[in-house]
Structures are given as structure tokens and as C-alpha cells.
Short mmCIF file of N, CA and C in Angstrom, two decimals:
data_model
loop_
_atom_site.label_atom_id
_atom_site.label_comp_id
_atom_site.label_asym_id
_atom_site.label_seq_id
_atom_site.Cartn_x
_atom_site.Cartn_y
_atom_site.Cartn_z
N UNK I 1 4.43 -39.83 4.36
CA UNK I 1 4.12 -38.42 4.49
C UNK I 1 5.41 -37.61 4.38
N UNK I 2 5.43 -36.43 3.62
CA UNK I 2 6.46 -35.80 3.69
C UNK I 2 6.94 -34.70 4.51
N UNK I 3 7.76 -35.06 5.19
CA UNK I 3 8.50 -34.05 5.96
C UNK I 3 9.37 -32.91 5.38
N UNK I 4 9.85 -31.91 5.87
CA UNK I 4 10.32 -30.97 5.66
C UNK I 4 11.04 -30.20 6.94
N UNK I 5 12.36 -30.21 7.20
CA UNK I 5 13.14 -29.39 7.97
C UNK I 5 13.42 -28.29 7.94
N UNK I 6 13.10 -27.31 8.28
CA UNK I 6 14.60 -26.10 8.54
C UNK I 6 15.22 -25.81 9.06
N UNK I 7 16.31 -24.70 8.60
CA UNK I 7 17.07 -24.87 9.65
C UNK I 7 17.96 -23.33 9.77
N UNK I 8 18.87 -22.80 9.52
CA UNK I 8 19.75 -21.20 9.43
C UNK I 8 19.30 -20.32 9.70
N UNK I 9 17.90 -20.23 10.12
CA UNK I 9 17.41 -18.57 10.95
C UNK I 9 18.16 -18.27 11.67
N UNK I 10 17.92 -17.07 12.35
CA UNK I 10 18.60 -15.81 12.90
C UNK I 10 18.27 -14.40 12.58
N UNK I 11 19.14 -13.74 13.33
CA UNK I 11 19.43 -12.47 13.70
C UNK I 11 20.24 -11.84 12.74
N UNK I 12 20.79 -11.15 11.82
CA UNK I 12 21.42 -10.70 10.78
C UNK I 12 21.55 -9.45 10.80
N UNK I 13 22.24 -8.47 10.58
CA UNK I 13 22.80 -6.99 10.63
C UNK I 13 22.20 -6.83 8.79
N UNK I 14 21.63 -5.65 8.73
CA UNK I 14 21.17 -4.95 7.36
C UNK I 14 22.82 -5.37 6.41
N UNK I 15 22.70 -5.71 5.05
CA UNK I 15 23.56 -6.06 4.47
C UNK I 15 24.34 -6.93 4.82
N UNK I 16 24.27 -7.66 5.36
CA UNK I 16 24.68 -9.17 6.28
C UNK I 16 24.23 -10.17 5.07
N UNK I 17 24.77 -11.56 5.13
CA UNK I 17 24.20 -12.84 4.25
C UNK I 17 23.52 -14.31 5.53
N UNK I 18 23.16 -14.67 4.83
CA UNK I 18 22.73 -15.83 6.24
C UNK I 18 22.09 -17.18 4.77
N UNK I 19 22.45 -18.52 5.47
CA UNK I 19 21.89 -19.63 4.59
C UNK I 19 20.85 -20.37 5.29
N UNK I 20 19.91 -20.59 4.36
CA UNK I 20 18.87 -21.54 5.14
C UNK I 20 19.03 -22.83 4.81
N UNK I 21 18.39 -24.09 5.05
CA UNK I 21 18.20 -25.16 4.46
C UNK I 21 17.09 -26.16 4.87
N UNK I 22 16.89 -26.92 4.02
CA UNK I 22 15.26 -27.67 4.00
C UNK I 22 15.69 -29.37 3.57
N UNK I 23 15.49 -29.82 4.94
CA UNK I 23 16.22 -31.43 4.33
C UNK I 23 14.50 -31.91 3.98
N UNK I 24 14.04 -32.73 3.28
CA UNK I 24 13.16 -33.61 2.67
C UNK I 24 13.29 -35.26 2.65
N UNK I 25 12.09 -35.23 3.55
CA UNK I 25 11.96 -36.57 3.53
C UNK I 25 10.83 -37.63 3.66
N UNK I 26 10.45 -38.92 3.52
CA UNK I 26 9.11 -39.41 3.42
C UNK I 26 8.89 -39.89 2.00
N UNK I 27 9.26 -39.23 0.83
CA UNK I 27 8.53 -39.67 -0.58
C UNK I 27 9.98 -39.41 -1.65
N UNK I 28 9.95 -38.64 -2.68
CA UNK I 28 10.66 -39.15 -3.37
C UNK I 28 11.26 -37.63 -3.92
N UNK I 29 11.89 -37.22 -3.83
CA UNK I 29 12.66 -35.72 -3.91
C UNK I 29 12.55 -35.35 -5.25
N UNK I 30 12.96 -35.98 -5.77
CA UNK I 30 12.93 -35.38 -7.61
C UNK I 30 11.53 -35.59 -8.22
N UNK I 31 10.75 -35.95 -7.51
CA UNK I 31 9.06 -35.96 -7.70
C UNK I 31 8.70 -34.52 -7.63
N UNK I 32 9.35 -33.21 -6.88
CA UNK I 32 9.14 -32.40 -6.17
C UNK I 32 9.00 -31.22 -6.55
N UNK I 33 8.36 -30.14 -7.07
CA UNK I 33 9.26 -28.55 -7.16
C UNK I 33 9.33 -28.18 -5.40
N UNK I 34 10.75 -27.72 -5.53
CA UNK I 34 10.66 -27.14 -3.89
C UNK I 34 10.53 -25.46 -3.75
N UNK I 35 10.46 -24.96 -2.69
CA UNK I 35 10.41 -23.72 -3.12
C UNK I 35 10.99 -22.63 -1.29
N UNK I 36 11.25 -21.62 -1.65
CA UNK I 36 11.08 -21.07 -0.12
C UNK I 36 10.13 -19.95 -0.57
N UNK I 37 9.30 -19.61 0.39
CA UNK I 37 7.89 -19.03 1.19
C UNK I 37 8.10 -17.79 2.05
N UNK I 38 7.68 -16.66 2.64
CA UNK I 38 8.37 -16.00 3.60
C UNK I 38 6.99 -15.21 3.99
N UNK I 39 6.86 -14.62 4.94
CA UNK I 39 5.76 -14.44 5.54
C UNK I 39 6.22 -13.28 6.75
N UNK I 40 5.96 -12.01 6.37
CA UNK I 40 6.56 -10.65 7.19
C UNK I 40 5.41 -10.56 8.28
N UNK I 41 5.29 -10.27 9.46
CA UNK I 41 4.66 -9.57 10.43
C UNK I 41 3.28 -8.78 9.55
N UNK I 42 2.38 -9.65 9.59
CA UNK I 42 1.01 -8.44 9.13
C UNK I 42 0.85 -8.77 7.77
N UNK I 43 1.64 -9.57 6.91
CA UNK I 43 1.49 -9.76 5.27
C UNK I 43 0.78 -11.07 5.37
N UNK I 44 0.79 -11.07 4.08
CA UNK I 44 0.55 -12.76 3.77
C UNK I 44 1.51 -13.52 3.08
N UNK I 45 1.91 -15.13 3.25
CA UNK I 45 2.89 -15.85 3.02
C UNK I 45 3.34 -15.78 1.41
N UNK I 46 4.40 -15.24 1.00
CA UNK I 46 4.70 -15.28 -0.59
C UNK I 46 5.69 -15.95 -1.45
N UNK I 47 5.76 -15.92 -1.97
CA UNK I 47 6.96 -17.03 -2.96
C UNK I 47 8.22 -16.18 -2.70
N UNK I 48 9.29 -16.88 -2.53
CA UNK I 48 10.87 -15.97 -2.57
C UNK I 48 11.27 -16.90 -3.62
N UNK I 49 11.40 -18.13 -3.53
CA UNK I 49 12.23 -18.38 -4.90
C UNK I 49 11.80 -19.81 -4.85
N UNK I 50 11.71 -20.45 -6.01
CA UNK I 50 11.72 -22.24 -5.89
C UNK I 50 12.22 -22.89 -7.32
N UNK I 51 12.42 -24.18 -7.31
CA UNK I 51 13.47 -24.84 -7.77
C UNK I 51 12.87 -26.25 -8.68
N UNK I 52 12.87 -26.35 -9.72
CA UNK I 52 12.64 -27.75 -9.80
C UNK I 52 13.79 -28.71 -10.08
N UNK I 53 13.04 -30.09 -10.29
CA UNK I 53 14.09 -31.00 -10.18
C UNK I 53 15.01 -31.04 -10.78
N UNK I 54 14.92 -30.58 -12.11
CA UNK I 54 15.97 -30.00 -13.30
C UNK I 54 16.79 -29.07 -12.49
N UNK I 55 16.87 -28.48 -11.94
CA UNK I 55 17.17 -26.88 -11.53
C UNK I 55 16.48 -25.83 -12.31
N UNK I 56 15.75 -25.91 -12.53
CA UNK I 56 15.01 -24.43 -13.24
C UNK I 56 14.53 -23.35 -12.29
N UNK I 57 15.19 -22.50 -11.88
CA UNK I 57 14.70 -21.37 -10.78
C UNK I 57 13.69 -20.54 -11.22
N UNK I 58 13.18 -20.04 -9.91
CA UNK I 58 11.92 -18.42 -10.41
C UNK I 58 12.70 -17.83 -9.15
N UNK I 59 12.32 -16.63 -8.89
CA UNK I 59 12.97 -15.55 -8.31
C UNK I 59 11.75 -14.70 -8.02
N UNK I 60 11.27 -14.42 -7.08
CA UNK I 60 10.52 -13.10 -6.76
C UNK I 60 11.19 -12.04 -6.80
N UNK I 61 10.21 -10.80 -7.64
CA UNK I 61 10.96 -9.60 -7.75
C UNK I 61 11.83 -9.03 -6.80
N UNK I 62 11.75 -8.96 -5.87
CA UNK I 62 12.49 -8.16 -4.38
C UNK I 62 13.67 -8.31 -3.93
N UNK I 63 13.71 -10.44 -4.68
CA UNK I 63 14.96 -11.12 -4.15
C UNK I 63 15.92 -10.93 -5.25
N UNK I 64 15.54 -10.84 -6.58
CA UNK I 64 16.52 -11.28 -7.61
C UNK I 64 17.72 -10.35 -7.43
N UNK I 65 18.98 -11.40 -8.27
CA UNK I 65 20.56 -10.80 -7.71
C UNK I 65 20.86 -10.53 -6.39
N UNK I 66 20.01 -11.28 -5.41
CA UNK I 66 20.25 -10.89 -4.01
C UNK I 66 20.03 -12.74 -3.32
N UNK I 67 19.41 -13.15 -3.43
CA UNK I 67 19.34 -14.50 -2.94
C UNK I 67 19.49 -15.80 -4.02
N UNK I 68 19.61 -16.85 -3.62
CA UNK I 68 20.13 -18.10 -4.86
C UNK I 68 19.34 -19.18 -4.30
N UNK I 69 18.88 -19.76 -4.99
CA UNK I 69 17.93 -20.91 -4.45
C UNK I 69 18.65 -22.28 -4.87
N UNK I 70 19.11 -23.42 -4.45
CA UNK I 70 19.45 -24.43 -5.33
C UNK I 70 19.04 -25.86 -4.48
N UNK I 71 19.38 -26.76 -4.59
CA UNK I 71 18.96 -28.09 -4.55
C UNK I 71 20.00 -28.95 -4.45
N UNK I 72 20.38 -29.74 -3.67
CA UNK I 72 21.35 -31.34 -3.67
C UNK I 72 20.26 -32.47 -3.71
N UNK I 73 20.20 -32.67 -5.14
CA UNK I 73 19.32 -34.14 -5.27
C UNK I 73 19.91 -35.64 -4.14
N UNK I 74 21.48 -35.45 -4.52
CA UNK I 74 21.64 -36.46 -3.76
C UNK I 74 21.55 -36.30 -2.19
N UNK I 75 20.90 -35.16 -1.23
CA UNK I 75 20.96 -35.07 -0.23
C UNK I 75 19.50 -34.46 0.11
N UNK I 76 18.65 -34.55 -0.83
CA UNK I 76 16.96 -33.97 -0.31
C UNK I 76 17.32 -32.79 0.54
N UNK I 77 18.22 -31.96 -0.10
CA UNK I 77 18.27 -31.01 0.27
C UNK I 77 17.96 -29.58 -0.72
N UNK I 78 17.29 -28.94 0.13
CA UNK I 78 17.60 -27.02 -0.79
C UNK I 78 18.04 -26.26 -0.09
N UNK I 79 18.91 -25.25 -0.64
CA UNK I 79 19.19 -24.83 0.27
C UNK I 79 18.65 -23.11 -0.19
N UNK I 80 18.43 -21.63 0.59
CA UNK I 80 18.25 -19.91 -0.07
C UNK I 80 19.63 -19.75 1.03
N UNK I 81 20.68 -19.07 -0.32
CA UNK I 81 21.87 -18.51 0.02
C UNK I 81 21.08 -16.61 -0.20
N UNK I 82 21.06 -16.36 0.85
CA UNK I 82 20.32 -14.96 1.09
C UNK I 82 21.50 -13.61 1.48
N UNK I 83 21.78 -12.83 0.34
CA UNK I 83 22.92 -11.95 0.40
C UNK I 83 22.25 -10.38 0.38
N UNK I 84 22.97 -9.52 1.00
CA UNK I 84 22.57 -8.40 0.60
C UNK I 84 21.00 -7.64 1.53
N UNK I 85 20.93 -8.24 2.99
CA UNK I 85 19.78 -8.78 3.60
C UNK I 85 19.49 -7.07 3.79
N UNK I 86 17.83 -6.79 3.74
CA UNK I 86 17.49 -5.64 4.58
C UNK I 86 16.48 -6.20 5.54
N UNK I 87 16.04 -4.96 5.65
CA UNK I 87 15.23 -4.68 7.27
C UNK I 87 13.78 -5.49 6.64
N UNK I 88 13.89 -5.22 5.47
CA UNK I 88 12.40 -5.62 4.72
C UNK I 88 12.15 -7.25 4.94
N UNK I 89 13.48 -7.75 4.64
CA UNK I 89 13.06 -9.19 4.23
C UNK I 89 12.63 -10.17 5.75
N UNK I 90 13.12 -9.65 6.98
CA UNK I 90 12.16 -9.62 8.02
C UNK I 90 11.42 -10.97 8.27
N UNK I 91 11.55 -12.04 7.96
CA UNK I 91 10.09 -12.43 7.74
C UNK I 91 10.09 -14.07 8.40
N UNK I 92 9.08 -14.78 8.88
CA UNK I 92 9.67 -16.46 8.48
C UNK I 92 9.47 -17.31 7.41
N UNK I 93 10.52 -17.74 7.10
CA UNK I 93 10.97 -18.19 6.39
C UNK I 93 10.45 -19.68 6.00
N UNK I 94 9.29 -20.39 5.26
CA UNK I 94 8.69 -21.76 5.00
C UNK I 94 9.41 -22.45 3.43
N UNK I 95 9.48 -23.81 4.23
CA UNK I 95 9.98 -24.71 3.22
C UNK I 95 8.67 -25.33 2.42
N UNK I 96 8.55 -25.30 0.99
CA UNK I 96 7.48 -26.01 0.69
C UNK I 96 7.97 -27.10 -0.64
N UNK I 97 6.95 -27.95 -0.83
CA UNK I 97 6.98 -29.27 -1.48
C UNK I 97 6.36 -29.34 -2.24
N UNK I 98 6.01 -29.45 -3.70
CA UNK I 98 4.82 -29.11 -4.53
C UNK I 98 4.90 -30.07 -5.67
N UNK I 99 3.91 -31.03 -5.93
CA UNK I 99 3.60 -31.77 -7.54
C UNK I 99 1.98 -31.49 -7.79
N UNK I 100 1.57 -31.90 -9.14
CA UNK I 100 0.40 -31.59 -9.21
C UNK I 100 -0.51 -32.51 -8.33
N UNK I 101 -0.63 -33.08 -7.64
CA UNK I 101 -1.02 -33.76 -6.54
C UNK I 101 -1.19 -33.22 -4.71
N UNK I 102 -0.07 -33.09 -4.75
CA UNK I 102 0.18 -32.61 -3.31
C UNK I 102 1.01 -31.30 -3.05
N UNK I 103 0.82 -30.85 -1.58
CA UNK I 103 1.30 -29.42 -0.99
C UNK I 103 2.09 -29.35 0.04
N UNK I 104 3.05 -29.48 0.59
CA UNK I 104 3.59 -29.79 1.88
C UNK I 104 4.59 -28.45 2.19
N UNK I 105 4.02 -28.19 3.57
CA UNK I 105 4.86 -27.01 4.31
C UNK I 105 5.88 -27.17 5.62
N UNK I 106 7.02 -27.19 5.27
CA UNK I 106 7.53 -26.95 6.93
C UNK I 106 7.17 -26.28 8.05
N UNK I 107 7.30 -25.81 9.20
CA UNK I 107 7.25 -25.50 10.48
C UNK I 107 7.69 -23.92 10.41
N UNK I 108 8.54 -23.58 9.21
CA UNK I 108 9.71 -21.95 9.27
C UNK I 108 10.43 -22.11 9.96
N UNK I 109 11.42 -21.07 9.71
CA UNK I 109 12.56 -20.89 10.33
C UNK I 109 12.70 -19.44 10.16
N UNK I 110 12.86 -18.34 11.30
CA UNK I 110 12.52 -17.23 11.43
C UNK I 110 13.85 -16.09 11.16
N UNK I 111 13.85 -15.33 10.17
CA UNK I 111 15.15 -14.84 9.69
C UNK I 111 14.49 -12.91 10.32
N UNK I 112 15.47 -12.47 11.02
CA UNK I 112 15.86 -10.85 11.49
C UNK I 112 16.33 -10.15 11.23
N UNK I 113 16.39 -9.20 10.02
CA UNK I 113 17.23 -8.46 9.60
C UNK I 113 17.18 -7.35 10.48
N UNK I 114 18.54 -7.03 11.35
CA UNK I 114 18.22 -5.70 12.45
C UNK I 114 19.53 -5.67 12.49
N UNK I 115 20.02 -3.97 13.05
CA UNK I 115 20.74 -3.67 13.76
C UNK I 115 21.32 -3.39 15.02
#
């Protein structure tokens, strides 16, 4: 079964940067597209950015030129380098796991953009 960690939430000042990361484990990493998820107070959970095994990124509109999504194959790791933070992005933060087969979600990790 596949697991999924997070981990770099916090508290962050408006225009502040903060890193997350998602260790993976249980099955086979480069089997995987990974992705991060985010989910504001009152919304519903949406795509911020995800990664496949190649590195081929997508970017949700809101984040692009502001956050970086990438991957250490040799460490089942991803990591969202998140720059440029506002009040908006608010939200927690889910690690997910995706092949045409299966769906796997982390626990979040809860990111604060405040002053």
C-alpha cells in the first residue's frame, strides 16, 4: 500500500517562501504521476502542480512563476518550492499518487499565509 508523507507547513508572512515535501513509499515511485492538491477553508480540493516521472510539470493558473514542483527519483521524494506566498494560497496542502490504476492521498500539511 502506498504511503505518502508530508511535511514543511506553517505559518508564513504574505510574500514569504516556505518548502513542502512528500516522501513515497510502499510500491514503486517512477510508476507514479505525483502531484500537490490544496484545499482553502470552504473550497474544494484542487490541483497546484504535479510531476511525472520524466519530469513533465502542469502548473495551475494562480501558481505559475510563483511555485516549482519537482521530484528526487532516487529519494521518492517531491518536493512544491512555494515563492511569492499570499493570503490566498491559505490552504492544506495534499500529497497525491496517481497511475491509471490507482489514487493515493496523504494526510496534508497545513500552509498560513498571514501577517
Amino acid at each position: 500500500q502506498v504511503q505518502l508523507v508530508e511535511s514543511g507547513g506553517g505559518l508564513v508572512q504574505p510574500g514569504g517562501s516556505l518548502r513542502l515535501s512528500c516522501v513515497f513509499s510502499g510500491s514503486i515511485f517512477r510508476f507514479f504521476v505525483m502531484g500537490w492538491y490544496r484545499q482553502a477553508p470552504g473550497k474544494q480540493r484542487e490541483l497546484a502542480a504535479d510531476i511525472t516521472s520524466s519530469g513533465q510539470t502542469n502548473y495551475a493558473d494562480d501558481v505559475k512563476g510563483r511555485f516549482t514542483i519537482s521530484r528526487d527519483n532516487a529519494k521518492n521524494t517531491i518536493y512544491l518550492q512555494m515563492g511569492t506566498l499570499k493570503a490566498e494560497d491559505t490552504a492544506v496542502y495534499y500529497c497525491n499518487a496517481r497511475n491509471v490504476k490507482v489514487n493515493f492521498w496523504g494526510e496534508g500539511t497545513r500552509v498560513t499565509v498571514s501577517s
